[in-house]
mmCIF file of C-alpha atoms in Angstrom:
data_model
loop_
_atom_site.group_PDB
_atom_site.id
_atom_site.type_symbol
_atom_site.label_atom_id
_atom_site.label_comp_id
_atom_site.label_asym_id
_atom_site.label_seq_id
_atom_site.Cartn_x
_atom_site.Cartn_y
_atom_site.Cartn_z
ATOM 1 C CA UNK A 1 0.000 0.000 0.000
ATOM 2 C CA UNK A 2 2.786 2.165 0.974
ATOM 3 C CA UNK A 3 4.533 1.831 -2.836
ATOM 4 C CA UNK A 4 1.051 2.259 -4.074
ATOM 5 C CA UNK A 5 0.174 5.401 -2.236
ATOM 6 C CA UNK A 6 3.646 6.980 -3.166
ATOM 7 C CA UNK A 7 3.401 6.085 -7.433
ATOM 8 C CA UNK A 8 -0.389 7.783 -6.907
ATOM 9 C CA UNK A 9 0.466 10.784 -5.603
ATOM 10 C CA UNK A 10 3.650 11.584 -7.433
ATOM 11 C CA UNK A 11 1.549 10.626 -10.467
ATOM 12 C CA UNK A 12 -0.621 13.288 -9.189
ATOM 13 C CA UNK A 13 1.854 15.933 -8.273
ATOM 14 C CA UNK A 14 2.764 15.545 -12.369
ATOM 15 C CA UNK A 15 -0.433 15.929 -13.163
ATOM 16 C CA UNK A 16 -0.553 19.592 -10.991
ATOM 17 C CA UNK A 17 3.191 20.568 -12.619
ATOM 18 C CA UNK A 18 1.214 20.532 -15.822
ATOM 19 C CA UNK A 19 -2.291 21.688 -15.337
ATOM 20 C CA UNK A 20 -0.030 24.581 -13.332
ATOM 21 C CA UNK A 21 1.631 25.168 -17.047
ATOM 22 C CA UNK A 22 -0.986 25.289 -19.083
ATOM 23 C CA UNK A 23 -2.747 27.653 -16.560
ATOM 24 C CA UNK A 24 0.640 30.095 -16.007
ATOM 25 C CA UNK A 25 1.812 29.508 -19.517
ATOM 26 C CA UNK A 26 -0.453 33.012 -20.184
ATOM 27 C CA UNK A 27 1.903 34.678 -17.548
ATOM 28 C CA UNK A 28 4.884 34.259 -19.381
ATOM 29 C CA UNK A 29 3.893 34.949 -23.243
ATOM 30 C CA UNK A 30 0.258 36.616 -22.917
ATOM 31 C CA UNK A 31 1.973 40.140 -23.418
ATOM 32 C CA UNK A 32 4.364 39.222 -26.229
ATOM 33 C CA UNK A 33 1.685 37.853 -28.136
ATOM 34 C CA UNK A 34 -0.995 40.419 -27.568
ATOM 35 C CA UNK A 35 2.204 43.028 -29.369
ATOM 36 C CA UNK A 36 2.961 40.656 -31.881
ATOM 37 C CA UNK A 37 6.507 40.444 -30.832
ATOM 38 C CA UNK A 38 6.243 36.694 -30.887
ATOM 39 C CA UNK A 39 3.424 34.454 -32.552
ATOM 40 C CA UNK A 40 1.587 32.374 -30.218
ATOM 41 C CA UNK A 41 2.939 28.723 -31.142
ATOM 42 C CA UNK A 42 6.529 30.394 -31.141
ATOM 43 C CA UNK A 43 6.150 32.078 -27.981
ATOM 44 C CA UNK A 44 4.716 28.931 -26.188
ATOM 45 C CA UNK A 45 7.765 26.652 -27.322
ATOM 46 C CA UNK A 46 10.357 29.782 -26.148
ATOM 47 C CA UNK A 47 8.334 29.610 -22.864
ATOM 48 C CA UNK A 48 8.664 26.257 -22.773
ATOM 49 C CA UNK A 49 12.390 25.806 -23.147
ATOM 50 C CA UNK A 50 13.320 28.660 -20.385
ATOM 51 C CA UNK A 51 10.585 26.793 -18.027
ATOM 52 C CA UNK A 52 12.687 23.766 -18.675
ATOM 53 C CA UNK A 53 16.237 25.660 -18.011
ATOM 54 C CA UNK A 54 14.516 28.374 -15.101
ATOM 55 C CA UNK A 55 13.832 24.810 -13.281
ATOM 56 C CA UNK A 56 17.242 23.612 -12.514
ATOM 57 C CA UNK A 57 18.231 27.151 -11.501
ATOM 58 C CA UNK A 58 17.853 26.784 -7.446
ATOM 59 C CA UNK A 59 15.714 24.837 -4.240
ATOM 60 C CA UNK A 60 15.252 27.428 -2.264
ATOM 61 C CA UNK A 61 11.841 27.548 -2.727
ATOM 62 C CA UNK A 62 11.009 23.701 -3.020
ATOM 63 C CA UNK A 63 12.504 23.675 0.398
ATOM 64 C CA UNK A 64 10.245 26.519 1.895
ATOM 65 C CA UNK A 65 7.295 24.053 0.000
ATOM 66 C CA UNK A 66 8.675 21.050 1.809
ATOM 67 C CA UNK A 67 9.521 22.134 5.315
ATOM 68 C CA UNK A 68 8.007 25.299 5.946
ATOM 69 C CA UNK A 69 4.369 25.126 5.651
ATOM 70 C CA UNK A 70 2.844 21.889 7.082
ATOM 71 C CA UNK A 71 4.585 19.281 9.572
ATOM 72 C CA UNK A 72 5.973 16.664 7.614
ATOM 73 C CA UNK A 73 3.335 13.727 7.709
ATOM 74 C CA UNK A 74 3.870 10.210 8.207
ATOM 75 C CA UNK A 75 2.741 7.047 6.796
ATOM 76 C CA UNK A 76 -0.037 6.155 4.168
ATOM 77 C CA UNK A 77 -2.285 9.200 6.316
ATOM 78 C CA UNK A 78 0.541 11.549 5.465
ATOM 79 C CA UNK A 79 0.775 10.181 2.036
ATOM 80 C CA UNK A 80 -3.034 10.865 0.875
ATOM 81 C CA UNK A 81 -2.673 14.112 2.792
ATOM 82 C CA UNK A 82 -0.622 15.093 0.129
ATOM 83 C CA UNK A 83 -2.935 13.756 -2.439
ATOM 84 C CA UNK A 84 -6.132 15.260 -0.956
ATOM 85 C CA UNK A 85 -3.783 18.783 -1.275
ATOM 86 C CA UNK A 86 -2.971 17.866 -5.117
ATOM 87 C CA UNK A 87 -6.316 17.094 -5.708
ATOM 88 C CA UNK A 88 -7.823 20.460 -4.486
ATOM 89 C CA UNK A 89 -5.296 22.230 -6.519
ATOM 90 C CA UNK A 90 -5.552 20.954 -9.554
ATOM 91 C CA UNK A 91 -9.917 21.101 -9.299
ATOM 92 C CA UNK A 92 -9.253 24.948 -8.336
ATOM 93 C CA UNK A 93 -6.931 25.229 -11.837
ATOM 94 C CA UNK A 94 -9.145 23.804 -13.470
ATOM 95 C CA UNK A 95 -12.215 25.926 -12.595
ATOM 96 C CA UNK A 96 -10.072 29.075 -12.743
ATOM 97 C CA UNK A 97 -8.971 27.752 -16.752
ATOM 98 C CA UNK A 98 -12.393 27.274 -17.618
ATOM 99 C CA UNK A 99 -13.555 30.660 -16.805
ATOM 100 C CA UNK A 100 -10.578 32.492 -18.214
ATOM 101 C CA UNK A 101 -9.590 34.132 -14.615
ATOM 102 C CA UNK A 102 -5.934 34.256 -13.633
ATOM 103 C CA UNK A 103 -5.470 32.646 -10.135
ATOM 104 C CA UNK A 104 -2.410 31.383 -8.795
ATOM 105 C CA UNK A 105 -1.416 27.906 -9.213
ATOM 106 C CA UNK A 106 0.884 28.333 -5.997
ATOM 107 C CA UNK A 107 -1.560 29.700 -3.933
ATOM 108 C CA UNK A 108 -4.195 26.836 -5.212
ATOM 109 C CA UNK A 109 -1.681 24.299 -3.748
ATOM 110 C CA UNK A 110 -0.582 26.027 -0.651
ATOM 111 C CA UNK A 111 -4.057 26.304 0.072
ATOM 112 C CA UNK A 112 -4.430 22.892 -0.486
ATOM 113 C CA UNK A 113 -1.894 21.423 1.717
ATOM 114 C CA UNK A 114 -3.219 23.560 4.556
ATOM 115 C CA UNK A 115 -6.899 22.268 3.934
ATOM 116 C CA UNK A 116 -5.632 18.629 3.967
ATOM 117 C CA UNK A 117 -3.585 18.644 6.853
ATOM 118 C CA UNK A 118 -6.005 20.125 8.767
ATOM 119 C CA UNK A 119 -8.658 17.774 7.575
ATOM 120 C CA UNK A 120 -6.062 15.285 8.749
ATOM 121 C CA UNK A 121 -4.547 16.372 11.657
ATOM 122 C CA UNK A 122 -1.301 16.820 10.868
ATOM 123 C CA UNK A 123 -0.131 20.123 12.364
ATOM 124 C CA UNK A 124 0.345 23.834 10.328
ATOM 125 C CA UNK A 125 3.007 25.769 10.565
ATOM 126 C CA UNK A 126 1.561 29.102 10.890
ATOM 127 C CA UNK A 127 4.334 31.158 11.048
ATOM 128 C CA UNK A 128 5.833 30.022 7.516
ATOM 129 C CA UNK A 129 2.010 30.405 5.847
ATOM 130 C CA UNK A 130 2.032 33.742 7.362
ATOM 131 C CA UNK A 131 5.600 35.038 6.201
ATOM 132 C CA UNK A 132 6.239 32.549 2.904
ATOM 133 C CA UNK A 133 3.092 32.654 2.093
ATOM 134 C CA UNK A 134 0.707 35.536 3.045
ATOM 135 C CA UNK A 135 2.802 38.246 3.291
ATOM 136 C CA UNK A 136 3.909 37.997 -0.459
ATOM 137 C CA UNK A 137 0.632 37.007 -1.358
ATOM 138 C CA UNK A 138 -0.380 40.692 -0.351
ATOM 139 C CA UNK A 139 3.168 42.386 -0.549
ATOM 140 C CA UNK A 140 4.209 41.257 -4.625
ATOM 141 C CA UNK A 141 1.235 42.503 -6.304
ATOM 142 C CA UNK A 142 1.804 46.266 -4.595
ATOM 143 C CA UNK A 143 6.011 45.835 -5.375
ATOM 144 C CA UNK A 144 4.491 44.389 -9.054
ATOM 145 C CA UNK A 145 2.273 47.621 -9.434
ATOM 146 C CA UNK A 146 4.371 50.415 -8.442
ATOM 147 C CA UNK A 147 7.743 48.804 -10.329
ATOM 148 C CA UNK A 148 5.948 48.344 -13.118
ATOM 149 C CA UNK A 149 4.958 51.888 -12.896
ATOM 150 C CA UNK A 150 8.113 53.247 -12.483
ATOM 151 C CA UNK A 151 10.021 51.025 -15.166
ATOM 152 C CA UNK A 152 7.723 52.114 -17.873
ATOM 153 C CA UNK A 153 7.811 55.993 -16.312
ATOM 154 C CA UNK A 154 11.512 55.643 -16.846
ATOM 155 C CA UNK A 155 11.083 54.019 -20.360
ATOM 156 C CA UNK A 156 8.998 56.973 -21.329
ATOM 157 C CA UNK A 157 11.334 59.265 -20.492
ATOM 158 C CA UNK A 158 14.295 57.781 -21.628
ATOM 159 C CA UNK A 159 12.645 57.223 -25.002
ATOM 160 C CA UNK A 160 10.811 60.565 -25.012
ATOM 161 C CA UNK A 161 12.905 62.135 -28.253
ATOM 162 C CA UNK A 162 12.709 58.816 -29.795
ATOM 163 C CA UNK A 163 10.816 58.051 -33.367
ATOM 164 C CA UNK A 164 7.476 56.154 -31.669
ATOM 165 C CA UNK A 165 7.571 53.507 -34.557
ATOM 166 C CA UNK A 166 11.608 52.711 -34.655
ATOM 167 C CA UNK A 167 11.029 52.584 -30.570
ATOM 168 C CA UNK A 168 8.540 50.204 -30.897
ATOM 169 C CA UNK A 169 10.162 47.822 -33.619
ATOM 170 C CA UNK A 170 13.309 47.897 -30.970
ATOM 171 C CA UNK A 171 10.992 47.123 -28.443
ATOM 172 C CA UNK A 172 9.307 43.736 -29.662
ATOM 173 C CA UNK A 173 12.613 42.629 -30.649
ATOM 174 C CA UNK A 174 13.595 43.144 -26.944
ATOM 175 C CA UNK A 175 10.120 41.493 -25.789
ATOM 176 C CA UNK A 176 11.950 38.297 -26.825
ATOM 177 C CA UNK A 177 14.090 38.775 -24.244
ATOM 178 C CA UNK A 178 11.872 39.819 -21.594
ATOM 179 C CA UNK A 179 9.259 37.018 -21.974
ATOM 180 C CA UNK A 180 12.212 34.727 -22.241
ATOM 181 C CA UNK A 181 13.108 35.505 -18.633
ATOM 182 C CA UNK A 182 9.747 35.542 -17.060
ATOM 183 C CA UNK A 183 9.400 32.039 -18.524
ATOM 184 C CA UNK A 184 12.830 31.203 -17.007
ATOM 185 C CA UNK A 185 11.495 32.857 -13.275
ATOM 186 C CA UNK A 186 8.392 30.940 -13.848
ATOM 187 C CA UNK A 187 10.575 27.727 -14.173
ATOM 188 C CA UNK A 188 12.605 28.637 -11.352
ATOM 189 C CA UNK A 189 9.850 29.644 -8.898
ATOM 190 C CA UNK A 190 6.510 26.608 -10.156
ATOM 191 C CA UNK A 191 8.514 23.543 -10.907
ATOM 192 C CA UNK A 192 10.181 23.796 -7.844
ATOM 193 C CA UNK A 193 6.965 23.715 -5.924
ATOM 194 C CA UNK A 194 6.298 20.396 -7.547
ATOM 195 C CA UNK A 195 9.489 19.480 -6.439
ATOM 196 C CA UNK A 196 9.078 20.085 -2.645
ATOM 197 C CA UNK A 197 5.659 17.912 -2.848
ATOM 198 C CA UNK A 198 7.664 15.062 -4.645
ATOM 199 C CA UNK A 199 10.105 14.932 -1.701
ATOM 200 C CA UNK A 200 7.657 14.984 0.945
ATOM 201 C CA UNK A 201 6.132 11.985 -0.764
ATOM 202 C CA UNK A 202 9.962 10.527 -0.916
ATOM 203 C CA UNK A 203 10.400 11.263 2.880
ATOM 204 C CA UNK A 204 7.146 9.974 3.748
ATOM 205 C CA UNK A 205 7.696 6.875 2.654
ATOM 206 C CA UNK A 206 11.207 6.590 3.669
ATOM 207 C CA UNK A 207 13.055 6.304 0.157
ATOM 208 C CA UNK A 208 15.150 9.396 1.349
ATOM 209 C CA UNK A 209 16.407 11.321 4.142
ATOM 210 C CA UNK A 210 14.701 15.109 4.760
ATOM 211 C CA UNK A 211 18.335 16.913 4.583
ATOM 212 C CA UNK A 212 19.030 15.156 1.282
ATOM 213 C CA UNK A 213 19.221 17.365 -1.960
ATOM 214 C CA UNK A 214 16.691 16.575 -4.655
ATOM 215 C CA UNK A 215 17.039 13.463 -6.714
ATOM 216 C CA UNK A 216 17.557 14.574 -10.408
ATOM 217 C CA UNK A 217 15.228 12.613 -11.601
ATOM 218 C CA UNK A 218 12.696 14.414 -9.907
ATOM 219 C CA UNK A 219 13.896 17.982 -11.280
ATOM 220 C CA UNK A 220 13.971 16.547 -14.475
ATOM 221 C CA UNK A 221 10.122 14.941 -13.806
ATOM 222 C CA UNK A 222 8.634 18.344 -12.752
ATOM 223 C CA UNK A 223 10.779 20.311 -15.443
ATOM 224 C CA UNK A 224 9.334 18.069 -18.393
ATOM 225 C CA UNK A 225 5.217 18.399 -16.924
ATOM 226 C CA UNK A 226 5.484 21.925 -16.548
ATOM 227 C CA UNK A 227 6.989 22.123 -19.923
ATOM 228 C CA UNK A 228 4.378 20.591 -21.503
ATOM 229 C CA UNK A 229 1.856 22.009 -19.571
ATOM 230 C CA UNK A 230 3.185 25.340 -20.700
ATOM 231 C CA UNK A 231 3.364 24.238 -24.400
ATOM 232 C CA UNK A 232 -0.167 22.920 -24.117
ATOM 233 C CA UNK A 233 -1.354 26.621 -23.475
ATOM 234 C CA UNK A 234 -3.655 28.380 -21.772
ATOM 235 C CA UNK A 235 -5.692 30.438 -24.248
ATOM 236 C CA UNK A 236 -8.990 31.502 -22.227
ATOM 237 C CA UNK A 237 -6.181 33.120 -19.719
ATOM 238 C CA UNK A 238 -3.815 34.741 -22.324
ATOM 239 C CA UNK A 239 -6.792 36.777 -23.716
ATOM 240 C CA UNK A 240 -7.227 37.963 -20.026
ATOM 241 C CA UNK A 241 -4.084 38.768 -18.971
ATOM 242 C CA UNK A 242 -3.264 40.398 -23.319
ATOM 243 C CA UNK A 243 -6.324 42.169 -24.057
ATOM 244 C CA UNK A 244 -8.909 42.845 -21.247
ATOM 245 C CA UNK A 245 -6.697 44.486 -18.599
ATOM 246 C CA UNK A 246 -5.463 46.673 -21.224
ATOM 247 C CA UNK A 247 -4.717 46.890 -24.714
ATOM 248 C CA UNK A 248 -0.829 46.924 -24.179
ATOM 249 C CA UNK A 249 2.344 48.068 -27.354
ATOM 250 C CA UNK A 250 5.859 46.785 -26.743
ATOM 251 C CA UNK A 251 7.194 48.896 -24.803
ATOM 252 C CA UNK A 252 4.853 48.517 -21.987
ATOM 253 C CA UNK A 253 4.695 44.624 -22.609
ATOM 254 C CA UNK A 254 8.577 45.094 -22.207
ATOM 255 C CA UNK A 255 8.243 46.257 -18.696
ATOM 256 C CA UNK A 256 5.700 44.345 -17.466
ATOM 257 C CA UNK A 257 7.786 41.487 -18.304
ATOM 258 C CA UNK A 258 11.117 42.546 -17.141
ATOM 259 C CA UNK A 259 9.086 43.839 -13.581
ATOM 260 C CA UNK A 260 7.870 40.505 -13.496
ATOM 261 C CA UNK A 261 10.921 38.491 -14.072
ATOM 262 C CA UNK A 262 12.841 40.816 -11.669
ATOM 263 C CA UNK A 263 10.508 40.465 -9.331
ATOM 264 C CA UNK A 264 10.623 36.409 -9.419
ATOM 265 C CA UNK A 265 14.462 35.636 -9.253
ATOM 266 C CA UNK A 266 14.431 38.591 -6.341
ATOM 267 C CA UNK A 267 11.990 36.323 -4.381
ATOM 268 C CA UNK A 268 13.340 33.151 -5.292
ATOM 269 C CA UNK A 269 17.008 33.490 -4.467
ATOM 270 C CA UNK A 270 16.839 36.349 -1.562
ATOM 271 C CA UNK A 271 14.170 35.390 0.370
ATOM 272 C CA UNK A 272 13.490 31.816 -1.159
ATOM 273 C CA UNK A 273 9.514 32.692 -0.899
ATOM 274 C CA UNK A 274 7.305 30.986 -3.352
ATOM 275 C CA UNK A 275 5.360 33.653 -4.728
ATOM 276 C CA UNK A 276 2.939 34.045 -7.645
ATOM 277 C CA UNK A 277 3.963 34.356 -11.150
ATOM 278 C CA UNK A 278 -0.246 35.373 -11.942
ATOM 279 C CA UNK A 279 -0.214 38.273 -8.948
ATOM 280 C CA UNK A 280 2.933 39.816 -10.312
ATOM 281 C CA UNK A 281 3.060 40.019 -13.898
ATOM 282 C CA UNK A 282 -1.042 41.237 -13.863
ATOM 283 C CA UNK A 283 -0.286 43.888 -11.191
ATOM 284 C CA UNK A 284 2.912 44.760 -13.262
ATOM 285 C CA UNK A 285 0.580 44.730 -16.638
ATOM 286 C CA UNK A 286 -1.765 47.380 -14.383
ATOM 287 C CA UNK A 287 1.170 49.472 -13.409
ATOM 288 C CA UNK A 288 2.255 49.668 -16.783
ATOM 289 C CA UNK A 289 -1.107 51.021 -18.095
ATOM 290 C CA UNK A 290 -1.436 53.308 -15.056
ATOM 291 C CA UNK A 291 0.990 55.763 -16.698
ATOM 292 C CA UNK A 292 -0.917 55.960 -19.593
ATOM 293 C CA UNK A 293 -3.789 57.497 -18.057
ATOM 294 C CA UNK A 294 -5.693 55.592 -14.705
ATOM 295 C CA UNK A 295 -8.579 54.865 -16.580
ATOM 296 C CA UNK A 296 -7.037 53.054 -19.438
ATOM 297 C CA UNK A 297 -6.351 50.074 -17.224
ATOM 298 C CA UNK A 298 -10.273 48.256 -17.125
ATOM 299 C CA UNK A 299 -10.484 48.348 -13.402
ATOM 300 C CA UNK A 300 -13.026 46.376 -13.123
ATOM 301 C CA UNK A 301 -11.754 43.247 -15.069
ATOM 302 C CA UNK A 302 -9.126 43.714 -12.541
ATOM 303 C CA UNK A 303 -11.093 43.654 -9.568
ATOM 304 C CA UNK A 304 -12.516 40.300 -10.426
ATOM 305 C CA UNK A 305 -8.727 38.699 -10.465
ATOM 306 C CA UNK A 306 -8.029 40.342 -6.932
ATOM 307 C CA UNK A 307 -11.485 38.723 -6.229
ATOM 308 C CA UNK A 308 -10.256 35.300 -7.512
ATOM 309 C CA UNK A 309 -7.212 35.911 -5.488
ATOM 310 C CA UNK A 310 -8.352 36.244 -2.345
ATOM 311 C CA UNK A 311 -10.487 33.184 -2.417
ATOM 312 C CA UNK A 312 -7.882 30.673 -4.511
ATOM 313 C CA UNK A 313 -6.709 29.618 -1.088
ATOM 314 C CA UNK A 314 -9.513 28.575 1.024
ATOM 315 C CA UNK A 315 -11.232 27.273 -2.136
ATOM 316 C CA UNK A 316 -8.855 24.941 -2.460
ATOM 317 C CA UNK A 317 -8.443 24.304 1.324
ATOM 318 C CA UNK A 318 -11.945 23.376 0.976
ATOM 319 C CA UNK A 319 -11.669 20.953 -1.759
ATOM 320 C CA UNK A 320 -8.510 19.242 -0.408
ATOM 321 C CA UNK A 321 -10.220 18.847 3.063
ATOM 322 C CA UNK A 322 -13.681 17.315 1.275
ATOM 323 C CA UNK A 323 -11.166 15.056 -1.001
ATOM 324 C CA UNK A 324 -8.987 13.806 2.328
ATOM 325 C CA UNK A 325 -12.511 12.858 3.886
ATOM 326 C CA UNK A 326 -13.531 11.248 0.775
ATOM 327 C CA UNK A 327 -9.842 9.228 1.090
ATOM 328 C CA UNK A 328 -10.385 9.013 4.635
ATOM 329 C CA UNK A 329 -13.585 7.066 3.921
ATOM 330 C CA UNK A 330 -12.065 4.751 1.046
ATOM 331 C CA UNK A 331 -8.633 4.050 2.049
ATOM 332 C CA UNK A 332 -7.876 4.786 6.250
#
């Protein structure tokens, strides 16, 4: 039962790396394509190369994801506890997909694993959710909103005797190079999240030691889902994020993406915080189109992601606790 319980929920910690890149994949490429610095297809397969590369990059943050949030659970309990906290995630992507709104895929699953340890009484640890988790969850959209801001107030003015079309051909070539490293911070921050569930599952079942570094084959695992999730694409969310916030040129899709990926491997290698790729490039997409005028940005499309936000992670705290019950009933 024990082998069993471990190939299931690694199986299902796959199937979250790539539902997770298929939902993100918008965050990396939405505002290259809405410029037409890249074509879709094109942009999808860049994004899913520097996903691939942006995963080997650190483990900072799988080891926040694997140590810092719940107590490490024991046994086949502690082994569908991580299942039940897959689970919610992945139903909570899946809703979010289907109605084109950009939630975060991180906060889905950190919700999750909260909902199913509580559900099975394996003990939080508050202080992490509250500092890894919570904090960022509220402090990287303002950082997003007023860099973004100020990177495009400074691209404005740097650019401010420049000829607007020979400015804006220079700037989708350099779009290349900003949506190549926001797919390389979403590599480094999502796949690693993976990661960190993947080792619980290892330590739970005793095939390795907590302190020991992560088996390549897992990197490599997580890497290649969220790769293909990413390549899969996420259309109903790239129209979101590259039209209905605002309608963005290349210089503003420039910085949005370079506040973005700035923002990522800051968080990822300082502070080793897993935050969200979604909160940061769409509050750096809003900053952006604040210095165009206020009102250009469509407030109120944005107002329903903060909505979806706010209620990603007890949504899916929910859904992991029902699914742990429903395991609890089957299985324990």
């Amino acid at each position: 039962m024990d082998t069993f319980a471990l190939i299931v929920t690694i199986g299902v910690a796959l199937g979250f790396t790539y539902t997770n890149g298929f939902h993100d994949s918008a965050n990396a490429i939405a505002t290259s394509v809405s410029t037409r610095a890249l074509t879709p297809r094109a942009a999808l397969a860049m994004a899913a190369v520097m996903n691939l590369a942006g995963a080997f990059l650190g483990s900072g943050v799988a080891k926040t994801v694997s140590e810092g949030l719940i107590e490490t659970p024991h046994g086949n309990r502690g082994m569908w506890v991580l299942f039940a906290a897959l689970v919610g995630a992945i139903v909570w992507n899946l809703i979010t997909w289907y109605f084109g709104l950009p939630s975060s895929s991180s906060h889905a699953l950190f919700g999750g694993m909260v909902g199913a340890a509580l559900a099975g009484g394996i003990g939080v640890i508050w202080s992490g959710v509250v500092d890894k988790i919570v904090i960022p969850m509220f402090l990287s959209p303002v950082v997003g909103l007023v860099v973004g801001y100020l990177v495009m107030c400074a691209i404005m003015w740097m650019f401010r005797k420049s000829n607007p079309h020979k400015a804006k051909r220079g700037f989708r070539i350099a779009q290349t190079v900003s949506a190549a490293g926001m797919a390389l911070g979403h590599g480094l921050q999502d796949a690693q999240k993976t990661m960190g569930i993947v080792v619980m599952a290892l330590v739970i079942s005793d095939v390795q030691d907590a302190d020991a570094p992560i088996p390549i084959w897992v990197k490599i695992a997580c890497a290649l889902m969220l790769s293909l999730g990413t390549y899969a694409g996420g259309w109903r969310i790239m129209r979101t994020l590259g039209r209905k916030i605002i309608e963005l040129d290349p210089p503003q899709g420039f910085a949005a993406e370079t506040t973005g990926a700035g923002i990522m491997f800051s968080t990822a290698f300082m502070f080793h915080a897993p935050i969200s790729t979604t909160h940061v490039i769409t509050s750096a997409i809003m900053g952006v189109g604040a210095t165009k005028r206020v009102n250009a940005v469509r407030w109120g499309v944005a107002k329903n992601i903060i909505l979806g936000w706010f209620i990603t992670m007890p949504a899916a705290a929910i859904v992991a606790a029902v699914s742990f019950w429903i395991v609890d009933l089957a299985f324990l």
